[in-house]
Short mmCIF file of C-alpha atoms and ligand atoms in Angstrom, two decimals:
data_model
loop_
_atom_site.label_atom_id
_atom_site.label_comp_id
_atom_site.label_asym_id
_atom_site.label_seq_id
_atom_site.Cartn_x
_atom_site.Cartn_y
_atom_site.Cartn_z
CA MET N 1 126.58 19.16 -29.28
CA ARG N 2 126.00 18.69 -25.80
CA LEU N 3 122.49 19.26 -24.48
CA SER N 4 121.71 20.95 -21.11
CA GLN N 5 119.44 18.92 -18.53
CA PHE N 6 116.44 19.67 -20.24
CA ALA N 7 116.94 17.13 -22.91
CA LYS N 8 116.23 14.65 -20.14
CA ILE N 9 113.40 16.17 -18.50
CA VAL N 10 111.49 18.12 -21.22
CA GLN N 11 108.83 16.00 -23.48
CA PRO N 12 107.18 17.46 -26.38
CA SER N 13 103.31 18.60 -25.48
CA ALA N 14 101.70 15.42 -26.02
CA THR N 15 98.65 17.25 -27.40
CA LEU N 16 100.60 19.41 -29.92
CA ALA N 17 102.49 15.91 -30.83
CA ALA N 18 99.00 14.14 -31.61
CA GLY N 19 98.02 17.31 -33.71
CA ALA N 20 101.23 17.05 -35.65
CA LYS N 21 100.77 13.23 -36.36
CA ALA N 22 97.42 14.15 -37.92
CA ARG N 23 98.70 16.67 -40.21
CA GLN N 24 101.39 14.41 -41.39
CA LEU N 25 98.76 11.83 -42.46
CA ARG N 26 96.51 14.62 -44.00
CA GLU N 27 99.67 15.58 -46.04
CA GLN N 28 99.93 11.98 -47.32
CA GLY N 29 96.17 12.50 -48.46
CA VAL N 30 94.55 10.51 -45.75
CA LYS N 31 91.25 11.56 -44.38
CA VAL N 32 91.71 12.03 -40.66
CA PHE N 33 89.14 12.54 -38.20
CA ASP N 34 91.23 14.85 -35.81
CA PHE N 35 90.17 15.00 -32.06
CA SER N 36 93.44 15.68 -30.67
CA LEU N 37 93.89 19.46 -30.39
CA GLY N 38 92.23 21.50 -27.82
CA GLU N 39 91.44 24.64 -30.18
CA PRO N 40 88.38 26.19 -31.34
CA ASP N 41 87.46 25.43 -34.89
CA MET N 42 85.86 28.85 -35.23
CA ASN N 43 87.91 31.81 -36.41
CA THR N 44 88.43 34.69 -34.02
CA PRO N 45 85.22 37.00 -34.12
CA GLU N 46 85.42 39.72 -36.64
CA HIS N 47 85.49 42.91 -34.25
CA ILE N 48 88.41 41.43 -32.68
CA ALA N 49 90.36 40.91 -35.98
CA ALA N 50 89.24 44.43 -36.84
CA ALA N 51 90.55 45.83 -33.56
CA ALA N 52 94.07 44.06 -34.37
CA ALA N 53 94.17 45.41 -38.00
CA SER N 54 93.38 48.99 -36.72
CA ALA N 55 96.12 48.53 -34.34
CA VAL N 56 98.54 48.00 -36.98
CA VAL N 57 97.50 50.58 -39.23
CA ALA N 58 97.81 53.16 -36.22
CA GLY N 59 101.28 52.16 -35.78
CA HIS N 60 100.79 50.29 -32.48
CA THR N 61 103.67 47.90 -33.67
CA HIS N 62 106.10 48.60 -31.17
CA TYR N 63 107.62 47.06 -27.88
CA THR N 64 105.09 47.31 -24.89
CA PRO N 65 105.93 47.31 -21.22
CA ALA N 66 107.20 44.20 -20.14
CA GLY N 67 104.14 42.77 -17.99
CA GLY N 68 101.48 44.23 -20.97
CA LEU N 69 99.94 47.49 -21.87
CA PRO N 70 98.06 49.41 -18.92
CA ASP N 71 94.70 49.90 -21.03
CA LEU N 72 94.92 46.12 -21.48
CA LYS N 73 95.49 45.40 -17.78
CA LYS N 74 92.44 47.84 -17.08
CA ALA N 75 90.12 45.80 -19.28
CA VAL N 76 91.29 42.49 -17.33
CA ALA N 77 90.52 44.21 -14.12
CA GLN N 78 87.16 45.53 -15.37
CA TRP N 79 86.41 42.04 -16.44
CA TYR N 80 86.97 40.53 -13.16
CA ALA N 81 85.13 43.20 -11.32
CA LYS N 82 82.22 42.62 -13.59
CA ASN N 83 81.69 39.08 -13.67
CA TYR N 84 83.15 38.01 -10.32
CA GLY N 85 83.09 41.18 -8.33
CA LEU N 86 86.84 40.88 -7.76
CA GLU N 87 88.78 44.15 -7.40
CA ALA N 88 92.20 43.52 -8.55
CA GLY N 89 94.88 46.42 -8.73
CA LEU N 90 97.00 46.94 -11.90
CA ASP N 91 100.02 45.90 -10.00
CA ARG N 92 98.68 42.32 -9.70
CA ILE N 93 98.00 41.82 -13.42
CA VAL N 94 100.76 40.64 -15.91
CA ILE N 95 99.79 39.72 -19.61
CA SER N 96 101.71 36.84 -21.43
CA ASN N 97 102.09 35.15 -24.77
CA GLY N 98 99.40 32.69 -23.68
CA ALA N 99 98.18 31.16 -20.44
CA LYS N 100 100.71 28.39 -20.82
CA HIS N 101 103.30 31.03 -20.70
CA ALA N 102 101.81 32.51 -17.54
CA ILE N 103 101.89 29.23 -15.82
CA HIS N 104 105.44 28.62 -16.55
CA ASN N 105 106.48 32.45 -15.60
CA ALA N 106 104.17 31.87 -12.28
CA LEU N 107 105.89 28.44 -11.59
CA LEU N 108 109.30 30.09 -12.33
CA ALA N 109 108.53 32.86 -9.63
CA LEU N 110 106.95 30.43 -6.88
CA VAL N 111 108.70 27.15 -6.76
CA GLY N 112 112.41 25.43 -7.26
CA PRO N 113 114.30 22.70 -6.32
CA GLY N 114 113.01 21.07 -2.99
CA ASP N 115 109.63 22.32 -3.20
CA GLU N 116 106.66 20.10 -4.31
CA VAL N 117 103.69 21.20 -6.05
CA ILE N 118 100.03 19.08 -5.56
CA ILE N 119 98.45 18.60 -9.00
CA PRO N 120 94.75 16.53 -9.03
CA THR N 121 95.20 14.21 -11.77
CA PRO N 122 94.02 13.71 -14.82
CA TYR N 123 95.76 17.14 -15.27
CA TRP N 124 96.37 19.15 -18.44
CA VAL N 125 99.86 17.74 -20.11
CA SER N 126 102.01 20.75 -19.69
CA TYR N 127 101.46 21.10 -15.92
CA SER N 128 103.85 18.20 -14.77
CA ASP N 129 106.54 19.17 -17.37
CA LEU N 130 106.32 22.90 -16.44
CA VAL N 131 106.73 22.02 -12.74
CA VAL N 132 109.84 19.83 -13.31
CA MET N 133 111.30 22.64 -15.76
CA ALA N 134 111.13 24.81 -12.81
CA GLY N 135 113.10 22.53 -10.91
CA ALA N 136 110.46 21.46 -8.45
CA THR N 137 108.44 18.14 -7.76
CA PRO N 138 105.17 17.32 -9.16
CA VAL N 139 103.01 15.62 -6.58
CA LEU N 140 99.99 13.51 -8.23
CA VAL N 141 96.92 13.04 -6.36
CA PRO N 142 94.56 10.51 -8.69
CA THR N 143 90.94 11.37 -8.71
CA THR N 144 88.42 8.81 -10.22
CA LEU N 145 85.52 8.94 -12.58
CA GLU N 146 83.51 7.69 -9.70
CA SER N 147 84.15 11.08 -7.91
CA GLY N 148 83.40 13.02 -11.02
CA PHE N 149 87.27 13.49 -11.27
CA LYS N 150 87.16 15.77 -8.20
CA MET N 151 90.00 16.13 -5.65
CA SER N 152 88.47 16.06 -2.00
CA PRO N 153 90.14 18.33 0.64
CA ALA N 154 90.99 15.09 2.50
CA GLN N 155 92.97 13.95 -0.47
CA TYR N 156 94.87 17.19 -0.38
CA ARG N 157 95.40 17.09 3.15
CA ALA N 158 96.82 13.62 2.83
CA ALA N 159 99.22 14.69 0.07
CA ARG N 160 100.33 17.55 1.55
CA THR N 161 103.97 17.77 3.43
CA PRO N 162 106.00 20.56 4.83
CA LYS N 163 107.67 20.95 1.20
CA THR N 164 104.35 21.73 -0.43
CA ARG N 165 104.25 25.24 -1.92
CA LEU N 166 101.78 25.39 -4.26
CA LEU N 167 98.32 23.42 -5.39
CA MET N 168 97.49 23.80 -9.24
CA LEU N 169 93.85 23.54 -9.84
CA ASN N 170 91.82 23.55 -13.23
CA SER N 171 88.10 23.95 -13.30
CA PRO N 172 86.58 23.50 -15.70
CA CYS N 173 89.34 20.87 -16.28
CA ASN N 174 91.19 19.61 -19.46
CA PRO N 175 91.08 17.06 -20.00
CA THR N 176 87.84 15.76 -17.84
CA GLY N 177 85.60 18.56 -18.33
CA THR N 178 84.76 18.61 -14.42
CA VAL N 179 83.62 21.89 -13.25
CA TYR N 180 83.95 22.03 -9.47
CA THR N 181 81.00 23.92 -7.51
CA ARG N 182 81.92 26.76 -5.40
CA ALA N 183 81.09 24.67 -2.18
CA GLU N 184 83.69 22.19 -3.27
CA LEU N 185 86.25 24.83 -4.04
CA GLU N 186 85.70 26.53 -0.69
CA ALA N 187 86.63 23.28 0.95
CA ILE N 188 89.40 22.92 -0.83
CA VAL N 189 90.58 26.54 -0.45
CA ASP N 190 90.11 26.19 3.44
CA ALA N 191 92.38 23.17 3.57
CA VAL N 192 94.94 25.17 1.61
CA LEU N 193 94.91 28.23 3.96
CA GLU N 194 95.89 25.67 7.03
CA THR N 195 99.44 26.22 5.76
CA GLU N 196 101.46 28.75 3.77
CA ALA N 197 100.68 26.92 0.57
CA THR N 198 99.58 28.98 -2.60
CA ILE N 199 97.24 28.23 -5.30
CA LEU N 200 97.46 28.38 -9.01
CA SER N 201 94.34 28.34 -10.40
CA ASP N 202 94.04 27.73 -14.04
CA GLU N 203 90.67 29.02 -15.19
CA ILE N 204 91.08 29.52 -18.90
CA TYR N 205 88.11 27.54 -19.65
CA GLU N 206 85.78 29.54 -17.63
CA GLN N 207 83.51 30.97 -20.19
CA LEU N 208 82.81 27.38 -21.51
CA CYS N 209 80.58 25.91 -18.71
CA PHE N 210 77.16 23.99 -19.86
CA GLY N 211 74.07 23.82 -18.53
CA ASP N 212 73.72 24.71 -14.73
CA ALA N 213 77.51 24.44 -14.17
CA ARG N 214 78.90 27.97 -13.42
CA PRO N 215 82.72 28.93 -13.16
CA THR N 216 84.06 30.09 -10.12
CA CYS N 217 86.93 32.54 -9.78
CA ILE N 218 88.85 31.02 -6.65
CA ALA N 219 90.63 34.26 -5.66
CA SER N 220 87.13 35.74 -5.31
CA LEU N 221 86.06 33.34 -2.97
CA ARG N 222 87.55 34.57 0.35
CA PRO N 223 88.78 37.81 1.63
CA GLY N 224 92.57 38.24 1.39
CA LEU N 225 92.67 35.10 -1.04
CA LEU N 226 93.91 37.63 -3.85
CA ASP N 227 97.26 37.30 -2.00
CA ARG N 228 97.17 33.52 -1.56
CA THR N 229 96.16 32.83 -5.35
CA VAL N 230 97.96 33.20 -8.84
CA THR N 231 94.89 33.21 -11.33
CA VAL N 232 95.72 32.28 -14.89
CA SER N 233 93.45 32.75 -17.82
CA GLY N 234 93.32 33.77 -21.36
CA ALA N 235 91.52 34.46 -24.52
CA SER N 236 92.70 31.35 -26.64
CA LYS N 237 89.53 29.11 -25.73
CA SER N 238 86.52 31.80 -24.95
CA TYR N 239 87.51 33.96 -28.01
CA ALA N 240 88.82 31.39 -30.15
CA MET N 241 92.42 33.40 -30.21
CA THR N 242 94.95 30.35 -30.09
CA GLY N 243 97.48 31.77 -32.65
CA TRP N 244 97.23 35.30 -30.88
CA ARG N 245 99.12 33.79 -27.88
CA MET N 246 97.33 36.00 -25.19
CA GLY N 247 96.82 35.03 -21.69
CA TRP N 248 97.18 36.51 -18.30
CA ALA N 249 97.95 36.07 -14.56
CA ILE N 250 96.63 37.76 -11.34
CA ALA N 251 99.38 37.54 -8.84
CA PRO N 252 100.03 39.34 -5.41
CA PRO N 253 102.13 42.48 -6.34
CA ALA N 254 105.34 41.09 -5.56
CA VAL N 255 104.81 37.94 -7.72
CA ALA N 256 103.58 39.77 -10.63
CA GLN N 257 106.43 41.91 -10.47
CA LEU N 258 108.93 39.07 -10.59
CA MET N 259 106.89 37.29 -13.28
CA THR N 260 106.91 40.58 -15.20
CA ASP N 261 110.85 40.68 -14.73
CA ILE N 262 111.21 36.96 -15.86
CA GLN N 263 109.28 37.79 -18.79
CA SER N 264 111.15 40.90 -19.78
CA GLN N 265 114.35 38.79 -19.91
CA GLU N 266 112.50 35.78 -21.89
CA THR N 267 110.47 37.65 -24.61
CA GLY N 268 110.59 41.30 -24.01
CA CYS N 269 106.66 41.63 -23.70
CA PRO N 270 103.69 40.03 -25.35
CA SER N 271 102.77 40.98 -28.93
CA SER N 272 101.39 44.46 -28.98
CA VAL N 273 98.99 43.93 -31.54
CA ALA N 274 97.66 40.94 -30.28
CA GLN N 275 97.18 42.75 -26.85
CA HIS N 276 95.02 45.58 -28.80
CA ALA N 277 92.97 42.46 -30.19
CA LEU N 278 92.72 41.36 -26.65
CA ILE N 279 91.37 44.57 -25.22
CA ALA N 280 88.72 44.62 -28.04
CA ALA N 281 87.75 40.90 -26.80
CA LEU N 282 87.35 41.73 -23.27
CA SER N 283 86.01 45.13 -23.72
CA GLY N 284 83.66 44.44 -26.46
CA PRO N 285 80.43 42.55 -27.15
CA GLN N 286 80.18 39.29 -25.83
CA GLU N 287 77.64 37.63 -27.82
CA CYS N 288 80.41 35.56 -29.73
CA VAL N 289 81.32 33.90 -26.56
CA ALA N 290 77.78 32.62 -25.99
CA ARG N 291 77.08 31.58 -29.28
CA MET N 292 80.45 29.52 -29.07
CA ARG N 293 79.48 28.20 -25.78
CA GLN N 294 76.02 27.17 -27.31
CA GLU N 295 77.90 25.55 -30.03
CA PHE N 296 80.10 23.68 -27.77
CA ALA N 297 77.38 22.80 -25.43
CA ALA N 298 75.23 21.10 -28.44
CA ARG N 299 78.54 19.17 -29.29
CA ARG N 300 78.79 17.96 -25.96
CA ASP N 301 75.50 16.43 -25.93
CA ILE N 302 76.13 14.74 -29.44
CA VAL N 303 79.30 13.36 -28.39
CA ALA N 304 78.08 12.10 -24.92
CA GLY N 305 75.06 10.38 -26.75
CA ARG N 306 77.06 8.81 -29.19
CA LEU N 307 79.80 7.53 -26.58
CA ALA N 308 77.08 6.39 -24.35
CA ALA N 309 75.69 3.69 -27.14
CA ILE N 310 79.24 2.28 -27.35
CA PRO N 311 79.54 -0.89 -25.45
CA GLY N 312 82.17 -1.03 -22.77
CA ILE N 313 83.04 2.71 -22.85
CA ARG N 314 82.58 4.81 -19.57
CA LEU N 315 82.27 8.36 -20.05
CA HIS N 316 82.53 11.39 -17.60
CA ARG N 317 79.81 13.61 -18.97
CA PRO N 318 81.87 17.01 -19.24
CA ASP N 319 80.14 20.03 -17.76
CA GLY N 320 82.48 22.35 -19.20
CA ALA N 321 85.73 22.91 -21.65
CA PHE N 322 85.29 20.88 -24.76
CA TYR N 323 86.74 17.46 -24.06
CA ALA N 324 85.36 14.05 -23.46
CA PHE N 325 87.41 11.92 -21.36
CA PHE N 326 86.59 8.19 -21.47
CA ASP N 327 87.59 4.98 -20.28
CA VAL N 328 88.64 2.39 -23.03
CA SER N 329 90.37 -0.09 -21.22
CA SER N 330 87.71 -2.65 -21.90
CA TYR N 331 89.31 -2.76 -25.24
CA PHE N 332 92.70 -3.38 -24.32
CA ASN N 333 94.36 -6.88 -25.24
CA SER N 334 97.45 -8.69 -26.22
CA SER N 335 98.16 -5.98 -28.97
CA ILE N 336 96.61 -2.97 -27.39
CA ARG N 337 97.93 -2.87 -23.82
CA ASP N 338 97.62 0.79 -22.85
CA SER N 339 96.09 3.96 -23.82
CA ALA N 340 98.87 5.05 -26.04
CA ALA N 341 98.81 1.90 -28.07
CA PHE N 342 94.84 2.42 -28.41
CA CYS N 343 95.46 6.09 -30.08
CA THR N 344 98.03 4.64 -32.37
CA ALA N 345 95.68 1.93 -33.60
CA ALA N 346 92.52 4.12 -33.80
CA LEU N 347 94.53 6.27 -35.89
CA ALA N 348 96.20 3.82 -38.22
CA GLU N 349 92.95 1.69 -38.43
CA ALA N 350 90.06 4.03 -38.03
CA HIS N 351 91.75 7.44 -38.86
CA VAL N 352 90.52 8.94 -35.61
CA ASN N 353 93.00 10.83 -33.74
CA LEU N 354 92.75 10.98 -30.01
CA VAL N 355 95.03 11.68 -27.16
CA PRO N 356 95.99 8.88 -24.69
CA GLY N 357 94.89 9.32 -20.93
CA SER N 358 98.54 8.67 -19.89
CA ALA N 359 99.75 12.07 -21.30
CA PHE N 360 97.16 13.56 -18.56
CA GLY N 361 98.49 11.00 -15.92
CA CYS N 362 95.53 8.99 -16.23
CA GLU N 363 96.02 5.15 -17.94
CA GLY N 364 92.95 3.39 -19.30
CA TYR N 365 91.39 6.82 -20.63
CA VAL N 366 91.54 8.66 -23.81
CA ARG N 367 90.51 11.84 -24.77
CA LEU N 368 88.51 13.67 -27.61
CA SER N 369 88.32 17.14 -28.26
CA PHE N 370 84.98 18.23 -29.63
CA ALA N 371 86.27 21.65 -30.66
CA VAL N 372 85.61 20.38 -34.27
CA ALA N 373 82.85 20.76 -36.69
CA ARG N 374 79.93 18.90 -36.03
CA ALA N 375 79.97 17.03 -39.28
CA GLU N 376 83.53 15.93 -38.26
CA ILE N 377 82.23 14.68 -35.06
CA GLU N 378 79.40 12.67 -36.71
CA GLY N 379 81.90 11.10 -39.27
CA GLY N 380 84.57 10.55 -36.86
CA LEU N 381 82.34 8.67 -34.27
CA ASP N 382 80.87 6.72 -36.74
CA ALA N 383 84.20 5.42 -38.03
CA PHE N 384 85.14 5.04 -34.32
CA ALA N 385 82.35 2.95 -33.18
CA ALA N 386 82.59 1.15 -36.53
CA TRP N 387 86.25 0.15 -35.79
CA LEU N 388 85.45 -0.49 -31.88
CA ALA N 389 82.63 -3.03 -33.34
CA ARG N 390 85.10 -4.77 -35.43
CA ARG N 391 87.72 -5.62 -32.35
N1 LIG U 401 95.81 25.47 -19.50
C1 LIG U 401 94.80 24.77 -20.11
C2 LIG U 401 94.22 23.76 -19.05
C3 LIG U 401 94.65 24.48 -21.42
O1 LIG U 401 94.02 23.51 -21.87
C4 LIG U 401 95.53 25.28 -22.06
C5 LIG U 401 95.44 24.94 -23.53
N2 LIG U 401 96.05 24.90 -24.52
C6 LIG U 401 96.23 26.12 -21.59
C7 LIG U 401 96.47 26.42 -20.16
C8 LIG U 401 97.08 27.18 -22.39
O2 LIG U 401 96.57 27.77 -23.39
P1 LIG U 401 97.10 29.02 -24.35
O3 LIG U 401 98.55 29.13 -23.99
O4 LIG U 401 96.84 28.82 -25.58
O5 LIG U 401 96.63 30.18 -23.34
N1 LIG U 402 95.86 22.99 -24.37
C1 LIG U 402 95.24 22.59 -25.63
C2 LIG U 402 95.06 20.84 -25.65
O1 LIG U 402 95.38 20.52 -24.47
C3 LIG U 402 96.37 22.95 -26.88
C4 LIG U 402 97.79 21.94 -27.02
C5 LIG U 402 98.70 22.56 -26.08
O2 LIG U 402 98.89 23.76 -25.87
O3 LIG U 402 99.29 21.82 -25.66
O4 LIG U 402 94.91 20.36 -26.64
#
C-alpha cells in the first residue's frame, strides 16, 4: 500500500526505540541496566491514583470538553498563580494527552511550510521531528559543554532570519540537565521580542531542579509575554504520571482555541479519568514531589561522582531533570565510530542501555537517564566502567 509523505520524514522516537530494545533483550532473559527512558521509576503517588479511582466510580467516564475540564484548567491556573505569580485566564489553557501532544498541537497551530523554528542543540528527540511534521524547517543552534549547553542571545540573533517564527526552549533541559538562570532567559527573551517571533517554552522538568537551581516560567518574565509565548508542561515527570498522558499548554487565547480545535479533530478530548487525577496532583499535597526531587538529586550526585571517576569522560553536571549527558568520543575507534555504535556496543557487551547523542542532535555524547533505582545505577555503572576499562 502506498504510504503518505510521513513515511519519509517521521522517525520513531529514539528514546522510546531504545527502551523497546532493552525490553526485547530482557524478554530473552538477559539482565539489562536500562538507562534509556526518561520515565520516573516511582509509581504515581497514592492520593492521585485514589482520585482517579473515585472519578471512575463517580461516573466521570464520559467525553469532556475538547480542551479539558474547566475544573482542571482552574487548577492549572491556580498552580501558576501560586508558583510564579502568573495570572492566566482559562481561555489560555489547553489540556492535552501529554506534553508531547501539547507541543505537537502548538506547532500545528503556529508554523507551517516556509517557517523556520530555532532549536538550541542538544534538544529533546521529538522537537525536530515534530517541527518537520508540521511542515516547517528546524534551524539547529549548537551549544557546547563549555557554555553549559546554553544558547546565548547572540547565537539566537545570528540564527534568526525573516522566516523565523518560533524559538523552542527547554529549561531544565532534556538531555543535558541544563537550567538557565532567570537573567539568561531574560536576555534571550529580549532578543526574541526584537521581532515578531514567538517562544515555545517546554517547562516539563520545572519541579525537578537541584541545589540552588530554580525553574523560571518564561511567560512570567516580562509584562505582556503571555501573548508571545506558549508554555508547555505536564504531569509525567513531577508526579510520576507518564502513563496517564497528561500535559497542558498556556497560550494566547486565539492560539489556545486553534489548539483546542485541532485536538477536537484528533482525539476528541484528553482522558476524563486522567484529568481528574491531574486535578488531585496539582491541588493536593506536594510533599510527594519534594521527595522525588530529593531522590533524583541524590542519584544525580551518585551518577556525577561515578562518571567523574571514569577516565576520558566529560560530563556536564546536570542541575535539573534526570539525565546525565556526557562526552564519550575519547572511546571512539575504528569499530566504534559514533555515539550510535557506542550505544550498540555498550548494550551488546556490557548490557548497559544508553541513548546516542546523535538522537539529540549532538554527536560524541550519550545520555543516561537516572530515573532508575539506585541499586540499578550502582550495578549499571560498575558494568559500564568495567567495560570501558577493557576497551
Ligand atoms: N518535553 C520533554 C523535554 C520531555 O523530556 C518529555 C518526555 N518525555 C516531554 C516533553 C513529553 O512528555 P509527556 O508527553 O509524557 O508529557
Ligand atoms: N521524554 C522521555 C525521554 O526523553 C520519554 C520518551 C519519549 O517520550 O520519547 O526519554
